[in-house]
Amino acid sequence: MNKIQNLAALAVLPVAAALVALPAQAAERPSCPAPSKADVRRSSAAKVDKPARGAAAMKGVRVNHIPKGFTYGQVLVNKHDGMVEYSYQWSDDRDDMSRRHRSLWVRVVCWPKATSVAQLKNAPFHIGTFSGDTTTTKIGDREVLRQGGDGALGAGVYSGWVERPGVVVTVMATPPLVPGLTKIIKGVRL
């Protein structure tokens, strides 16, 4: 089973609950990108995009630097613990175990409690927790928490920052994409 299927299996939502809860939540926090109803349905149905969507794969989020070579992608929406996780994963057709496998996962988390990068170590994310050895670095004007990928995320580098109060962004890049990770992070705009 590939990583997109693993993430999708963990991110399944009851569609009716998500469709009722998200518009009210968007009204409370207009500064946080909320998934469209169509994206909630696509996530619940584990729909795969072939070819993968481009820079505007998520409503309200722009990923201005997406390396070439991705063959498919998938939107993921997960609501839990007072937060909404909204993400897109781009991937190629190589086996997950291949050293040349390319995967990029960009996630926006609407989490009202988020105000500093230090809080990410205790964030109640279902997937992609900052539980390993982390370092903090400056990328552009962002203070970014980084750690080596492990567990469900696989090999690579996992990064995250608080874009503004209540809005967290995380990026996971597999080893072939790590050399361009700074450019990817600088290119994420909300």
PDB file of N, CA, C and O in Angstrom, residues 137-144 146 161 163 181-189:
ATOM      1  N   THR A 137      15.259  26.469  12.280  1.00  0.00           N
ATOM      2  CA  THR A 137      16.044  27.237  11.334  1.00  0.00           C
ATOM      3  C   THR A 137      15.193  28.371  10.774  1.00  0.00           C
ATOM      4  O   THR A 137      13.975  28.345  10.886  1.00  0.00           O
ATOM      5  N   LYS A 138      15.834  29.330  10.184  1.00  0.00           N
ATOM      6  CA  LYS A 138      15.137  30.453   9.570  1.00  0.00           C
ATOM      7  C   LYS A 138      15.155  30.250   8.057  1.00  0.00           C
ATOM      8  O   LYS A 138      16.205  30.037   7.459  1.00  0.00           O
ATOM      9  N   ILE A 139      13.981  30.280   7.446  1.00  0.00           N
ATOM     10  CA  ILE A 139      13.854  30.181   5.992  1.00  0.00           C
ATOM     11  C   ILE A 139      13.029  31.380   5.555  1.00  0.00           C
ATOM     12  O   ILE A 139      11.829  31.441   5.844  1.00  0.00           O
ATOM     13  N   GLY A 140      13.690  32.324   4.917  1.00  0.00           N
ATOM     14  CA  GLY A 140      13.030  33.587   4.612  1.00  0.00           C
ATOM     15  C   GLY A 140      12.704  34.271   5.922  1.00  0.00           C
ATOM     16  O   GLY A 140      13.549  34.383   6.798  1.00  0.00           O
ATOM     17  N   ASP A 141      11.446  34.669   6.096  1.00  0.00           N
ATOM     18  CA  ASP A 141      11.043  35.296   7.361  1.00  0.00           C
ATOM     19  C   ASP A 141      10.332  34.309   8.284  1.00  0.00           C
ATOM     20  O   ASP A 141       9.747  34.696   9.289  1.00  0.00           O
ATOM     21  N   ARG A 142      10.413  33.024   7.964  1.00  0.00           N
ATOM     22  CA  ARG A 142       9.731  31.995   8.757  1.00  0.00           C
ATOM     23  C   ARG A 142      10.704  31.273   9.674  1.00  0.00           C
ATOM     24  O   ARG A 142      11.803  30.892   9.260  1.00  0.00           O
ATOM     25  N   GLU A 143      10.276  31.035  10.925  1.00  0.00           N
ATOM     26  CA  GLU A 143      11.012  30.183  11.842  1.00  0.00           C
ATOM     27  C   GLU A 143      10.447  28.780  11.640  1.00  0.00           C
ATOM     28  O   GLU A 143       9.258  28.549  11.871  1.00  0.00           O
ATOM     29  N   VAL A 144      11.290  27.847  11.186  1.00  0.00           N
ATOM     30  CA  VAL A 144      10.832  26.528  10.750  1.00  0.00           C
ATOM     31  C   VAL A 144      11.429  25.434  11.622  1.00  0.00           C
ATOM     32  O   VAL A 144      12.631  25.393  11.858  1.00  0.00           O
ATOM     33  N   ARG A 146      12.319  21.522  11.998  1.00  0.00           N
ATOM     34  CA  ARG A 146      12.648  20.447  11.054  1.00  0.00           C
ATOM     35  C   ARG A 146      13.056  19.191  11.801  1.00  0.00           C
ATOM     36  O   ARG A 146      13.646  19.266  12.865  1.00  0.00           O
ATOM     37  N   TRP A 161       5.870  25.233  10.433  1.00  0.00           N
ATOM     38  CA  TRP A 161       5.948  26.574  10.998  1.00  0.00           C
ATOM     39  C   TRP A 161       4.552  27.100  11.263  1.00  0.00           C
ATOM     40  O   TRP A 161       3.570  26.577  10.743  1.00  0.00           O
ATOM     41  N   GLU A 163       2.347  29.960  10.363  1.00  0.00           N
ATOM     42  CA  GLU A 163       2.264  31.020   9.357  1.00  0.00           C
ATOM     43  C   GLU A 163       1.728  32.307   9.981  1.00  0.00           C
ATOM     44  O   GLU A 163       2.204  33.397   9.686  1.00  0.00           O
ATOM     45  N   LEU A 181      14.158  21.769  -0.798  1.00  0.00           N
ATOM     46  CA  LEU A 181      13.144  21.993   0.219  1.00  0.00           C
ATOM     47  C   LEU A 181      13.023  23.467   0.614  1.00  0.00           C
ATOM     48  O   LEU A 181      11.912  23.973   0.805  1.00  0.00           O
ATOM     49  N   THR A 182      14.131  24.176   0.708  1.00  0.00           N
ATOM     50  CA  THR A 182      14.073  25.602   1.057  1.00  0.00           C
ATOM     51  C   THR A 182      13.255  26.369   0.023  1.00  0.00           C
ATOM     52  O   THR A 182      12.403  27.198   0.381  1.00  0.00           O
ATOM     53  N   LYS A 183      13.458  26.078  -1.241  1.00  0.00           N
ATOM     54  CA  LYS A 183      12.709  26.749  -2.304  1.00  0.00           C
ATOM     55  C   LYS A 183      11.217  26.387  -2.231  1.00  0.00           C
ATOM     56  O   LYS A 183      10.351  27.238  -2.438  1.00  0.00           O
ATOM     57  N   ILE A 184      10.919  25.132  -1.903  1.00  0.00           N
ATOM     58  CA  ILE A 184       9.520  24.706  -1.754  1.00  0.00           C
ATOM     59  C   ILE A 184       8.870  25.481  -0.616  1.00  0.00           C
ATOM     60  O   ILE A 184       7.783  26.040  -0.776  1.00  0.00           O
ATOM     61  N   ILE A 185       9.532  25.535   0.539  1.00  0.00           N
ATOM     62  CA  ILE A 185       8.977  26.228   1.710  1.00  0.00           C
ATOM     63  C   ILE A 185       8.788  27.711   1.433  1.00  0.00           C
ATOM     64  O   ILE A 185       7.737  28.279   1.745  1.00  0.00           O
ATOM     65  N   LYS A 186       9.769  28.349   0.812  1.00  0.00           N
ATOM     66  CA  LYS A 186       9.643  29.770   0.484  1.00  0.00           C
ATOM     67  C   LYS A 186       8.485  30.023  -0.481  1.00  0.00           C
ATOM     68  O   LYS A 186       7.887  31.092  -0.468  1.00  0.00           O
ATOM     69  N   GLY A 187       8.133  29.029  -1.289  1.00  0.00           N
ATOM     70  CA  GLY A 187       7.092  29.192  -2.281  1.00  0.00           C
ATOM     71  C   GLY A 187       5.678  28.946  -1.773  1.00  0.00           C
ATOM     72  O   GLY A 187       4.711  29.154  -2.511  1.00  0.00           O
ATOM     73  N   VAL A 188       5.522  28.505  -0.519  1.00  0.00           N
ATOM     74  CA  VAL A 188       4.180  28.260   0.019  1.00  0.00           C
ATOM     75  C   VAL A 188       3.561  29.595   0.435  1.00  0.00           C
ATOM     76  O   VAL A 188       4.141  30.340   1.222  1.00  0.00           O
ATOM     77  N   ARG A 189       2.390  29.902  -0.121  1.00  0.00           N
ATOM     78  CA  ARG A 189       1.678  31.158   0.179  1.00  0.00           C
ATOM     79  C   ARG A 189       0.232  30.854   0.536  1.00  0.00           C
ATOM     80  O   ARG A 189      -0.431  30.078  -0.132  1.00  0.00           O
TER      81      ARG A 189
END
